Each structure stands twice: as C-alpha cells, then as structure tokens.
PDB file of C-alpha atoms and ligand atoms in Angstrom:
ATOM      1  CA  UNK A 237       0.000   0.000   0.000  1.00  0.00           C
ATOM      2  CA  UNK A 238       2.852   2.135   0.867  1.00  0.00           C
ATOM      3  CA  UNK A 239       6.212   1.960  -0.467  1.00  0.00           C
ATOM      4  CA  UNK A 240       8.899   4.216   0.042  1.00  0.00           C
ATOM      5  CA  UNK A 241      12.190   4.041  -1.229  1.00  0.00           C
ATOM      6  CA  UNK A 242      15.336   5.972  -0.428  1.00  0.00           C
ATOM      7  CA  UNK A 243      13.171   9.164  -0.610  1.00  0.00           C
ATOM      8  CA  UNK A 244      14.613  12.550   1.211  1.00  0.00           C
ATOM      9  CA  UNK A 245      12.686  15.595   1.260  1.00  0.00           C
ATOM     10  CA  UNK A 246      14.178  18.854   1.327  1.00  0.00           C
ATOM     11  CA  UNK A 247      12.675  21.853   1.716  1.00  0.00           C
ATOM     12  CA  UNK A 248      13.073  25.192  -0.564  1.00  0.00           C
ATOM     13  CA  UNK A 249      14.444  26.612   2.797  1.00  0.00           C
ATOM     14  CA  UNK A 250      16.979  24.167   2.896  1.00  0.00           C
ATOM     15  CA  UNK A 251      16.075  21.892   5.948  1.00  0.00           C
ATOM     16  CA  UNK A 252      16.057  18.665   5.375  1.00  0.00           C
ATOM     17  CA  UNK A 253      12.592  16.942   6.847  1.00  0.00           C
ATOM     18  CA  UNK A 254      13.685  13.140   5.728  1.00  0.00           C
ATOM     19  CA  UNK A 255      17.015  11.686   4.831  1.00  0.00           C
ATOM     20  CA  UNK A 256      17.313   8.418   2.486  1.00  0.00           C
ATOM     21  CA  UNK A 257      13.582   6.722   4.169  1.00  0.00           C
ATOM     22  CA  UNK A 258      12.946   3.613   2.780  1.00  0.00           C
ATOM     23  CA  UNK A 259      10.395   0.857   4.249  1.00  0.00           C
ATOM     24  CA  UNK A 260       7.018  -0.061   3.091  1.00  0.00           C
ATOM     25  CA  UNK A 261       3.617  -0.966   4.240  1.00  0.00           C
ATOM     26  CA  UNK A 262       1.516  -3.806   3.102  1.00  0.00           C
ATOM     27  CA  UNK A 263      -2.313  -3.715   2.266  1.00  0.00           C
ATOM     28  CA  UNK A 264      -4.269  -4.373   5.446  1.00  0.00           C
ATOM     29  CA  UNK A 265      -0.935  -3.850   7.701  1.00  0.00           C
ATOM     30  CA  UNK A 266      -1.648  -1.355  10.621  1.00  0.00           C
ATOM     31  CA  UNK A 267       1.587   0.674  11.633  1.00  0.00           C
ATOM     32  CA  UNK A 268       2.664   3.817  13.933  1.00  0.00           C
ATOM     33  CA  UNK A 269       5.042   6.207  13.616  1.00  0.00           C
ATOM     34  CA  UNK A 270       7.002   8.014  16.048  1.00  0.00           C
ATOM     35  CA  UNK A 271       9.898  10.040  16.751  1.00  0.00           C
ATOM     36  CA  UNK A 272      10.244  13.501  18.305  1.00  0.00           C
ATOM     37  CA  UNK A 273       9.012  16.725  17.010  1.00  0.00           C
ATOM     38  CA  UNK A 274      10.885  17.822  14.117  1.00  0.00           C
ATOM     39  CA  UNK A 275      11.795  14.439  13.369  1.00  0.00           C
ATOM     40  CA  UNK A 276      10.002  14.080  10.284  1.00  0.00           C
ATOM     41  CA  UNK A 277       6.674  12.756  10.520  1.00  0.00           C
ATOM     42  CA  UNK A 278       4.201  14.767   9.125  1.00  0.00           C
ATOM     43  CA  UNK A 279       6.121  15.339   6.457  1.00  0.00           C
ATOM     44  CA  UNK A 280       6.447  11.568   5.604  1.00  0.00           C
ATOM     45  CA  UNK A 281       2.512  11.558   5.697  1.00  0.00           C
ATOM     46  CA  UNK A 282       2.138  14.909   3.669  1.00  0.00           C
ATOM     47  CA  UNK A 283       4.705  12.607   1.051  1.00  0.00           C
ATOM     48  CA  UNK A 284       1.859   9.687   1.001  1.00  0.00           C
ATOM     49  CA  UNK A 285      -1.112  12.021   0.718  1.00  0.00           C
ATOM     50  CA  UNK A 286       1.386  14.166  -2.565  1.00  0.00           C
ATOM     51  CA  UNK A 287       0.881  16.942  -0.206  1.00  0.00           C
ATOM     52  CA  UNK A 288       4.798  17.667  -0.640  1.00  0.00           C
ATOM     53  CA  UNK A 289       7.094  15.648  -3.298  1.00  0.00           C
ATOM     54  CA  UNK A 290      10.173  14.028  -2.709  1.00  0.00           C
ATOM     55  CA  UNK A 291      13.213  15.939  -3.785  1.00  0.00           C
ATOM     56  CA  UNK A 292      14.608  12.507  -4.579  1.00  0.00           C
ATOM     57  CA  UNK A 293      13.285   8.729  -4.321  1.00  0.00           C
ATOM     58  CA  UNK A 294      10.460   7.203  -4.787  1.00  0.00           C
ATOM     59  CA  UNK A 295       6.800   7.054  -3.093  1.00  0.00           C
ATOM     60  CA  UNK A 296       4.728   4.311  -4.595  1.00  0.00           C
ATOM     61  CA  UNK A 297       1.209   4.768  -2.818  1.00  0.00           C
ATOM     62  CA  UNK A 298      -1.827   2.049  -3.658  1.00  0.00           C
ATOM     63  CA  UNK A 299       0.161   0.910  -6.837  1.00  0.00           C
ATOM     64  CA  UNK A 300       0.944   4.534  -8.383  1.00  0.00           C
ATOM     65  CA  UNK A 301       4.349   5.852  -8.385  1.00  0.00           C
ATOM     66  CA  UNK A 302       3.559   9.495  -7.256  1.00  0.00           C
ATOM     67  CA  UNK A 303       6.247  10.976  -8.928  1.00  0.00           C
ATOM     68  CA  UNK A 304       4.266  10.322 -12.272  1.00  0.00           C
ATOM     69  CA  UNK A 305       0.870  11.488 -10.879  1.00  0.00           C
ATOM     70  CA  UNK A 306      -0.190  14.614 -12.547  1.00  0.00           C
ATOM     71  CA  UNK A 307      -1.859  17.172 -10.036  1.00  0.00           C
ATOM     72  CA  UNK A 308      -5.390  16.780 -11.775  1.00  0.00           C
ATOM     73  CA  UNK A 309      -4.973  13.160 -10.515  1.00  0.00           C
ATOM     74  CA  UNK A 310      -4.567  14.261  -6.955  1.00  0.00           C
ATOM     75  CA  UNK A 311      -7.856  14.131  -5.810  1.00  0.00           C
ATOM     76  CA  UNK A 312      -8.256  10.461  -7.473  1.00  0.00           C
ATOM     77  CA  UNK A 313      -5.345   9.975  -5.616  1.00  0.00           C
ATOM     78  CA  UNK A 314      -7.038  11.595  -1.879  1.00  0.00           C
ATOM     79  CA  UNK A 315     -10.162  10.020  -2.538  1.00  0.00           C
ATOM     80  CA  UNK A 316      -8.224   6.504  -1.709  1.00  0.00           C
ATOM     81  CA  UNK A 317      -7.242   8.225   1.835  1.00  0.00           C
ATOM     82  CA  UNK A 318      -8.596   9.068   4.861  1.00  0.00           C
ATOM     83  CA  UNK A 319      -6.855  11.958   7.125  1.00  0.00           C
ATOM     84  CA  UNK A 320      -7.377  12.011  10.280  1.00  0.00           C
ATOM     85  CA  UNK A 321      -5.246  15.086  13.081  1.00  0.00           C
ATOM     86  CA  UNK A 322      -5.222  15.963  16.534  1.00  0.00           C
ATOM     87  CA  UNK A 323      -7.468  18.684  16.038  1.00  0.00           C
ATOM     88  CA  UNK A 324      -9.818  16.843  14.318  1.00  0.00           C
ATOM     89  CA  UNK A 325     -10.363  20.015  12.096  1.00  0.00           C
ATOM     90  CA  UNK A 326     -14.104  19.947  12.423  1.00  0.00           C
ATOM     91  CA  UNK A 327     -15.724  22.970  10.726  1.00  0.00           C
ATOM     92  CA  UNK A 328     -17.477  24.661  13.809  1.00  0.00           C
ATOM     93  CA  UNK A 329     -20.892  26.160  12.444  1.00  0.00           C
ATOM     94  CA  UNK A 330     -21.675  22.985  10.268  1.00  0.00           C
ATOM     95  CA  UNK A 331     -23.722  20.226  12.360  1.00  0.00           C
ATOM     96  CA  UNK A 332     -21.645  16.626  12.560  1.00  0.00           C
ATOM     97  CA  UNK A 333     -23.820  15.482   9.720  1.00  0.00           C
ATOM     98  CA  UNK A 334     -22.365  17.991   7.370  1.00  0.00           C
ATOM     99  CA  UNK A 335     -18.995  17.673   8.586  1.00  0.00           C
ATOM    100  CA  UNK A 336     -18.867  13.960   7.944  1.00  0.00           C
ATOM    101  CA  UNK A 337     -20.678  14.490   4.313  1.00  0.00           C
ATOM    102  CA  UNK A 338     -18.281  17.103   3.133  1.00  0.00           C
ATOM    103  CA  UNK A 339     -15.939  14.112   1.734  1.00  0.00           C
ATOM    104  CA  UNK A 340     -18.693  12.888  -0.220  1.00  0.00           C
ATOM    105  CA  UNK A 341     -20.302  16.452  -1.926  1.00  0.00           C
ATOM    106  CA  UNK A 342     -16.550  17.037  -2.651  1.00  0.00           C
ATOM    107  CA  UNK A 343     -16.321  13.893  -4.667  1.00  0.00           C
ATOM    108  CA  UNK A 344     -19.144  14.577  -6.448  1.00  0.00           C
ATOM    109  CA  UNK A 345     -22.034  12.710  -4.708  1.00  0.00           C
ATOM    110  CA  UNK A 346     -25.337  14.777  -4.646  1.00  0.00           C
ATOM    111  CA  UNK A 347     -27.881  11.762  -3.730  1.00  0.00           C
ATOM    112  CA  UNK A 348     -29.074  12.842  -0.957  1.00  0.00           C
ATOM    113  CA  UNK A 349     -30.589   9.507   0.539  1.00  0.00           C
ATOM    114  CA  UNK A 350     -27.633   7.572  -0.690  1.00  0.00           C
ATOM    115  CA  UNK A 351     -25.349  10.411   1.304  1.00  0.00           C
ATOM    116  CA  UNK A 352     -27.364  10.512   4.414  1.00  0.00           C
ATOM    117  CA  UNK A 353     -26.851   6.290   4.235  1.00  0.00           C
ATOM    118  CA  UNK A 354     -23.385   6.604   4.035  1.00  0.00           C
ATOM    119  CA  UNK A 355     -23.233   9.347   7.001  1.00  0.00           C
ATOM    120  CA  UNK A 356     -24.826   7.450   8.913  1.00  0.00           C
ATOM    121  CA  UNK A 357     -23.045   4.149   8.405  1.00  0.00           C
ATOM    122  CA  UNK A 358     -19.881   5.710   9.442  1.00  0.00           C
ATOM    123  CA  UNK A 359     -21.429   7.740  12.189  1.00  0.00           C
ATOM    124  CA  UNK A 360     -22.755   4.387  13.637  1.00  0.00           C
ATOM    125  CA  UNK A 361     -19.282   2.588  12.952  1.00  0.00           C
ATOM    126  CA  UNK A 362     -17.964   5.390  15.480  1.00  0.00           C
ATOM    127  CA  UNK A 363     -20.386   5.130  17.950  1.00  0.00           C
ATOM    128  CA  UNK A 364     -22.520   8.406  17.455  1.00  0.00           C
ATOM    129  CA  UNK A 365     -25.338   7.857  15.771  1.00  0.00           C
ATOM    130  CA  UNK A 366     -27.798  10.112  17.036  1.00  0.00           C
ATOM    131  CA  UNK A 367     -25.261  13.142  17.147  1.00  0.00           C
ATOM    132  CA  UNK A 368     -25.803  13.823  13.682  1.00  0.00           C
ATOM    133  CA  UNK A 369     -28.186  17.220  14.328  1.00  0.00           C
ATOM    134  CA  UNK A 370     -25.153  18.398  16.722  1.00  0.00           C
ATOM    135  CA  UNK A 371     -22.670  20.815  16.650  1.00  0.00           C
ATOM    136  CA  UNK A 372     -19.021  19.947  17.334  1.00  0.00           C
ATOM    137  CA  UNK A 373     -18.594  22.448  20.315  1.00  0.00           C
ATOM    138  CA  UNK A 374     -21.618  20.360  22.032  1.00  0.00           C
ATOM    139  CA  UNK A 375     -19.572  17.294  21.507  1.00  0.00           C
ATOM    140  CA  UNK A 376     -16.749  16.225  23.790  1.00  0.00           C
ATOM    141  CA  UNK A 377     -13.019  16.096  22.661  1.00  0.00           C
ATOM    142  CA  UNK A 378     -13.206  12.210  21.820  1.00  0.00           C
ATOM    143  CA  UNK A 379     -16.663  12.374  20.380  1.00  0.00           C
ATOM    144  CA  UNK A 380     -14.853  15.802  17.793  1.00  0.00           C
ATOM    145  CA  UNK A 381     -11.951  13.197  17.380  1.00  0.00           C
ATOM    146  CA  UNK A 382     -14.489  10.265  16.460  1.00  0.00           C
ATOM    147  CA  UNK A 383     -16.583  12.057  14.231  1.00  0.00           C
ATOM    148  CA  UNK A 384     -13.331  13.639  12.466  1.00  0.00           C
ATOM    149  CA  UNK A 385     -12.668   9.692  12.261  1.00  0.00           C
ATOM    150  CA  UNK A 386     -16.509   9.483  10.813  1.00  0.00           C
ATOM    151  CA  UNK A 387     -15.435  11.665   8.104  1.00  0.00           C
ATOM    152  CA  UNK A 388     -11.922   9.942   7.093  1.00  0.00           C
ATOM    153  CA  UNK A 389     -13.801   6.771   6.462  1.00  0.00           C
ATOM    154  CA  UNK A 390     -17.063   8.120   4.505  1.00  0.00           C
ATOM    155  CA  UNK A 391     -15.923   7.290   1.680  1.00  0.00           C
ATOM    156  CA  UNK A 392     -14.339   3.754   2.292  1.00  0.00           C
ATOM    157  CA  UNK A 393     -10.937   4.824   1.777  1.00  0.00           C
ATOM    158  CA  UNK A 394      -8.396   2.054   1.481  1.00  0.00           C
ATOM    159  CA  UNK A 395      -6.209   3.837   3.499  1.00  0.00           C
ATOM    160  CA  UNK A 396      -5.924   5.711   7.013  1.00  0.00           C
ATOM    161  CA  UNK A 397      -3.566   8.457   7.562  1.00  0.00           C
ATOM    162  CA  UNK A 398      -3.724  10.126  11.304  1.00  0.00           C
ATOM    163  CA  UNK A 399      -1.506  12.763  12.918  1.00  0.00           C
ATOM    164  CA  UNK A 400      -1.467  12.764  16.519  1.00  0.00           C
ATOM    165  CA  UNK A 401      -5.337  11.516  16.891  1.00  0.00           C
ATOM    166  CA  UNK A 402      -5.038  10.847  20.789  1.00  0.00           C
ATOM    167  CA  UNK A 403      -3.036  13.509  21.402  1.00  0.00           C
ATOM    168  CA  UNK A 404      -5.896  16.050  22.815  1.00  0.00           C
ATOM    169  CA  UNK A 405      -7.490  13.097  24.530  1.00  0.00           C
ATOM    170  CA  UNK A 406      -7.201  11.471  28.071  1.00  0.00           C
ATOM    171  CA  UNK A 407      -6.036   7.720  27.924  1.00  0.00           C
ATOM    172  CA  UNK A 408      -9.029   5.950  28.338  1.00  0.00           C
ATOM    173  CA  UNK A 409     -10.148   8.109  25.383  1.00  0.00           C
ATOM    174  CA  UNK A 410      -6.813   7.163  23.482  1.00  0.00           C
ATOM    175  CA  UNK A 411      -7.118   3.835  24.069  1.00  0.00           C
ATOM    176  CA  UNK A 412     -11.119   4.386  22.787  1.00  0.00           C
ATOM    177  CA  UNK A 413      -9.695   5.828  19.768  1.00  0.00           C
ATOM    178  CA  UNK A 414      -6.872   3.852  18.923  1.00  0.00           C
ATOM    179  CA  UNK A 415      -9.366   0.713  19.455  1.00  0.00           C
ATOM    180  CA  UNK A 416     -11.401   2.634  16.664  1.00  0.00           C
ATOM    181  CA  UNK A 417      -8.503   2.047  14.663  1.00  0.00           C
ATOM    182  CA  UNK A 418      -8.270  -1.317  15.016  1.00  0.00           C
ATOM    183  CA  UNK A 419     -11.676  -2.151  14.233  1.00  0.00           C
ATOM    184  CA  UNK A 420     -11.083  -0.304  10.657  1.00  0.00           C
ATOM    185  CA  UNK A 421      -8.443  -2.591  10.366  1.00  0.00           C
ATOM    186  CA  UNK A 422      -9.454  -5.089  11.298  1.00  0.00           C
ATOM    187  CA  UNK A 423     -12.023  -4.786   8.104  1.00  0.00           C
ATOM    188  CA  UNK A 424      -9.191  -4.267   5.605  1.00  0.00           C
ATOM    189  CA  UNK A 425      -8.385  -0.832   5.996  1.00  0.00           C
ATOM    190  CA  UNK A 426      -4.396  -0.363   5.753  1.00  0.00           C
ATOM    191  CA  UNK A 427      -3.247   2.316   8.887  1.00  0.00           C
ATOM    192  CA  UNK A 428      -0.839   4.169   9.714  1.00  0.00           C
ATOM    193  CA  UNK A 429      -0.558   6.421  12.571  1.00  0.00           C
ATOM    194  CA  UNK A 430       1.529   9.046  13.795  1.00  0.00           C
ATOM    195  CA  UNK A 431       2.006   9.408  17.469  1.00  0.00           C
ATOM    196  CA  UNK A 432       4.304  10.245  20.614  1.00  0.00           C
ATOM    197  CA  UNK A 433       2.461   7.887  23.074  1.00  0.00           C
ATOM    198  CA  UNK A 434       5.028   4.967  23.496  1.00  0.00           C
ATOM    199  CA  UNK A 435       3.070   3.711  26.777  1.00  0.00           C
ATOM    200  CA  UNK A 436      -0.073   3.343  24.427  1.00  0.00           C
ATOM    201  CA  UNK A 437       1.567   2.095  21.450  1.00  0.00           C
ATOM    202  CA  UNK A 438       2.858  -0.095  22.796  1.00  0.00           C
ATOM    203  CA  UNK A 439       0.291  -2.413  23.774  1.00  0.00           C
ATOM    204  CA  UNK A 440      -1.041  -2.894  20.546  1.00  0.00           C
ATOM    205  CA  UNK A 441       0.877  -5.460  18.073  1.00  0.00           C
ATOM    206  CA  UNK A 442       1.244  -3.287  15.297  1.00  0.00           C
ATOM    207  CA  UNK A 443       4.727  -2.730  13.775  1.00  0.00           C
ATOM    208  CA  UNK A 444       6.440   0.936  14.638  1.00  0.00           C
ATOM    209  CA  UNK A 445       8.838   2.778  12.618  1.00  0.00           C
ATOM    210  CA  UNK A 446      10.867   5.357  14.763  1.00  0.00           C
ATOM    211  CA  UNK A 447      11.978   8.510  12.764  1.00  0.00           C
ATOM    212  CA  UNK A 448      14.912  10.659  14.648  1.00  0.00           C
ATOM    213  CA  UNK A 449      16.179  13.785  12.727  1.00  0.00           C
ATOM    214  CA  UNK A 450      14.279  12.373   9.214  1.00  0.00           C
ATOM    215  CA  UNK A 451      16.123   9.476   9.387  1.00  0.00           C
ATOM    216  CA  UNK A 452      14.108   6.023   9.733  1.00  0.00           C
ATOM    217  CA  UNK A 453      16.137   4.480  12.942  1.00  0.00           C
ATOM    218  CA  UNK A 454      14.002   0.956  13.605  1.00  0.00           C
ATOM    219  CA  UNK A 455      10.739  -0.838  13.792  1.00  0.00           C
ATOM    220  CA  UNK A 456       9.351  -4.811  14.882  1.00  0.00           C
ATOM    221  CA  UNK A 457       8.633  -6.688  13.607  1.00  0.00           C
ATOM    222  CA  UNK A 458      11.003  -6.447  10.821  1.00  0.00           C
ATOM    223  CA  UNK A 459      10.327  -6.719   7.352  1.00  0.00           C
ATOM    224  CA  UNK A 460      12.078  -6.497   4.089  1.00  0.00           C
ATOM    225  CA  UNK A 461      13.679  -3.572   4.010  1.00  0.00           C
ATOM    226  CA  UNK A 462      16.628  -1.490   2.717  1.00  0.00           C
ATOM    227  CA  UNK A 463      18.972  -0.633   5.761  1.00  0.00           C
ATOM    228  CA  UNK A 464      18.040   2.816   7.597  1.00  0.00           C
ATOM    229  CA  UNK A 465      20.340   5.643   6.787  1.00  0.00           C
ATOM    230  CA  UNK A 466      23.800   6.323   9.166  1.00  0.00           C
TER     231      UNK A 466
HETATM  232  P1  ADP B 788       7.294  16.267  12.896  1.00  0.00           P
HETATM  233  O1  ADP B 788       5.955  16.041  12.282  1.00  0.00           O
HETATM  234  O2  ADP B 788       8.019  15.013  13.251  1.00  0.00           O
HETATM  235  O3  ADP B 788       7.248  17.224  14.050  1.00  0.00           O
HETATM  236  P2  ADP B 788       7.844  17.763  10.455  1.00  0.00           P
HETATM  237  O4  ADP B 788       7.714  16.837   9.334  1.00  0.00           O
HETATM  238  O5  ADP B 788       6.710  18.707  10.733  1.00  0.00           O
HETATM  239  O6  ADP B 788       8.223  16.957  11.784  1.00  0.00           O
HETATM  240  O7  ADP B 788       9.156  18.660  10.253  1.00  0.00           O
HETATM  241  C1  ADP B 788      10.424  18.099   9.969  1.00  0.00           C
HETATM  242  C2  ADP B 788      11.397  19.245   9.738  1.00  0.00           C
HETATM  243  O8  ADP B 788      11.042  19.928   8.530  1.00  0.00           O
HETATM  244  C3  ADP B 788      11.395  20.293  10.853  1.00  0.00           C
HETATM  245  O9  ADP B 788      12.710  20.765  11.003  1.00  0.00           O
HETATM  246  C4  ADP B 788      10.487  21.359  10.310  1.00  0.00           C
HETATM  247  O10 ADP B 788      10.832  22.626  10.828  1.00  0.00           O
HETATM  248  C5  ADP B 788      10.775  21.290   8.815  1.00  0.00           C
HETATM  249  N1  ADP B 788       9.603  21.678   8.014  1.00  0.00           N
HETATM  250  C6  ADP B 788       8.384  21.109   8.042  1.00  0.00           C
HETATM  251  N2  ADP B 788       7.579  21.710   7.142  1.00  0.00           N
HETATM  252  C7  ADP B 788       8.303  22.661   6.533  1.00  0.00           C
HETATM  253  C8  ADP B 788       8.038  23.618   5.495  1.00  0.00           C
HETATM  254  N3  ADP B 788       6.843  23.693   4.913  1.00  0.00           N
HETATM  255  N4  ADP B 788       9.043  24.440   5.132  1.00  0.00           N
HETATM  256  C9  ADP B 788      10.264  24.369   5.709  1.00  0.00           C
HETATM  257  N5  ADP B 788      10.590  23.492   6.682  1.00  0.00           N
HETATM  258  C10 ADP B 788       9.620  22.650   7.093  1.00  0.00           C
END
C-alpha cells in the first residue's frame, strides 16, 4: 500500500525533513510512527497524501508511483485516503452530519438519501449515531476526534492516515480511539498512525517505525527492508 524508497525531502528553505527513508507498508498492515518533534513525521505523511514531493526517491502509494501522478490526478489519488489530526479540524458552524458528508459532496455525490446512508453508516461505525443534528462544540473532545474519524472513512478509503489523533485526549479516550482504529483494520483498511504515546503504542501489536532527525532508525517486527540511513 505504501512503499517508500530511499526518498529525502528537502525543503526550498533548505532543511532537510527526511534523509534516504525507505520501508514499506503492506495492504491491510496497521503501523505507527514516532519520533520527536521535528523528526520528520508529518512530512512523511504529507509525502503519502502528494501533499509535498520528494526531492529525490520514490513514493509508490496504492500501486501509483507518485512521482508520475499529474496534479489533476490528486484528488483520485485523496479520494483513496482518509486523514485524520489531533485537532480533528471539524468545521465549527456545520452540524456533525455535514462535517462527515463534506468528503462525499466534494467527490461529487449529490444523492441525498444515498449520502445521508453513508453518514450514517460511518457515524454508527464510530459510535454516534444520534449526534448527527449536533454541533461539534456540544460534543466532547473524543466524540470531535471520532466524528473527524466518521469523516476519514465516509468514503471507504483504502487507506488511514492520522496525525497525533489521541493527542488532545485522556487515555481511556486514546485507548477508545486507537481501538477505533483497530476495528477499521481489522475490516481491511491499511493504517498508519503518527504518534508520541510509546506507553499506548505499545500495547497494541502493530509494527512501529521510529523517525529521529528524518532518518528512519528501527521498527518490529522487521520486514524487508533497505537498511536505515547512518
Ligand atoms: P514532525 O511532524 O516530526 O514534528 P515535520 O515533518 O513537521 O516533523 O518537520 C520536519 C522538519 O522539517 C522540521 O525541522 C520542520 O521545521 C521542517 N519543516 C516542516 N515543514 C516545513 C516547510 N513547509 N518548510 C520548511 N521546513 C519545514
């Protein structure tokens, strides 16, 4: 699903975010990613979703080698990934309905029924059906951060990118949330998550690839791989 392969990524003002990264991800595989801030993480997710390019190597993402994607095949490209951050970026005056529909007006769906199915199907795979009428602000922090979850999977994306998701919550929310994960996994969904919390990580079986200074240092289990950079 994701393949990367001695990429770097410099930017225009010279730092380099990621140094010689190569590892990949197989359909269906659930991973995290950690390393300290600055270390190169959202970057390497901005790479997957061809929010940045690589200044050199290659990102091969569902299949497509993304340095041959042409930006009117970005959104093609999107449509195949849910996003999910620590600030849930909920728009504030739309209901949760809305908010978790906007993925599906901007692809181009305007059946209404066949929307407000789909809404509610992934409302009800987070656990708030019923909230749908609300507004985020009347929502607590984990219920924002599960229906910004709603919205990442409206569209049945084959893969789930998140940035941080538990890192507003308390850890009995976390552990809600990162549970959430595993259920979309558990389905098929390939995951990948970024995030600082080692103690909660940790308790889940999924591989982890540690980035320090953009350089990809280790993960378990191991898999094929080239050898991280010095
Ligand atoms: P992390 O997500 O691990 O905190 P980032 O990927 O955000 O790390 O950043 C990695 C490095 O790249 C940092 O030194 C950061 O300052 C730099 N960086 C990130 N985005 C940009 C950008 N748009 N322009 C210039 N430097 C950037």
């Amino acid at each position: 699903m994701i393949q990367f392969t001695n990429v770097t990524k410099r930017y225009a003002s010279g730092q380099e975010a990621l140094s010689n990264v190569s590892f990949d991800i197989a359909t269906g595989d659930m991973a995290f990613l950690t390393g300290h801030s600055g270390a190169g993480k959202s970057t390497l997710l901005k790479l997957i979703a061809c929010i940045e390019r690589p200044t050199s190597g290659q990102v091969v993402v569902n299949g497509r080698n993304l340095a041959h994607i042409k930006r009117a095949q970005v959104p093609a490209l999107r449509r195949q990934i849910g996003m999910i951050f620590q600030d849930h970026k909920l728009i504030a005056e739309r209901t949760v309905f809305d908010n978790v529909a906007l993925p599906l007006i901007i692809a181009g769906l305007h059946n209404a029924v066949e929307t407000a199915r789909r809404v509610r199907a992934a409302l009800d795979k987070v656990g708030l059906l019923g909230k749908e009428k609300q507004l985020p602000v009347m929502l607590s922090s984990g219920e924002q951060q599960r229906v910004g979850i709603a919205r990442a999977v409206v569209n049945k994306p084959a893969l789930l990118l998140a940035d941080e998701p538990t890192g507003n919550l308390d850890p009995d929310l976390a552990a809600e949330v990162m549970g959430l994960f595993e259920q979309f996994n558990q389905v098929g969904v390939t995951v990948l998550i970024v995030s600082h919390n080692l103690g909660l990580i940790s308790r889940f079986q999924h591989r982890i690839l540690n980035l320090e200074k953009g350089c990809l240092l280790s993960h378990a289990p191991l898999i094929h791989e080239a050898p991280p950079c010095a």
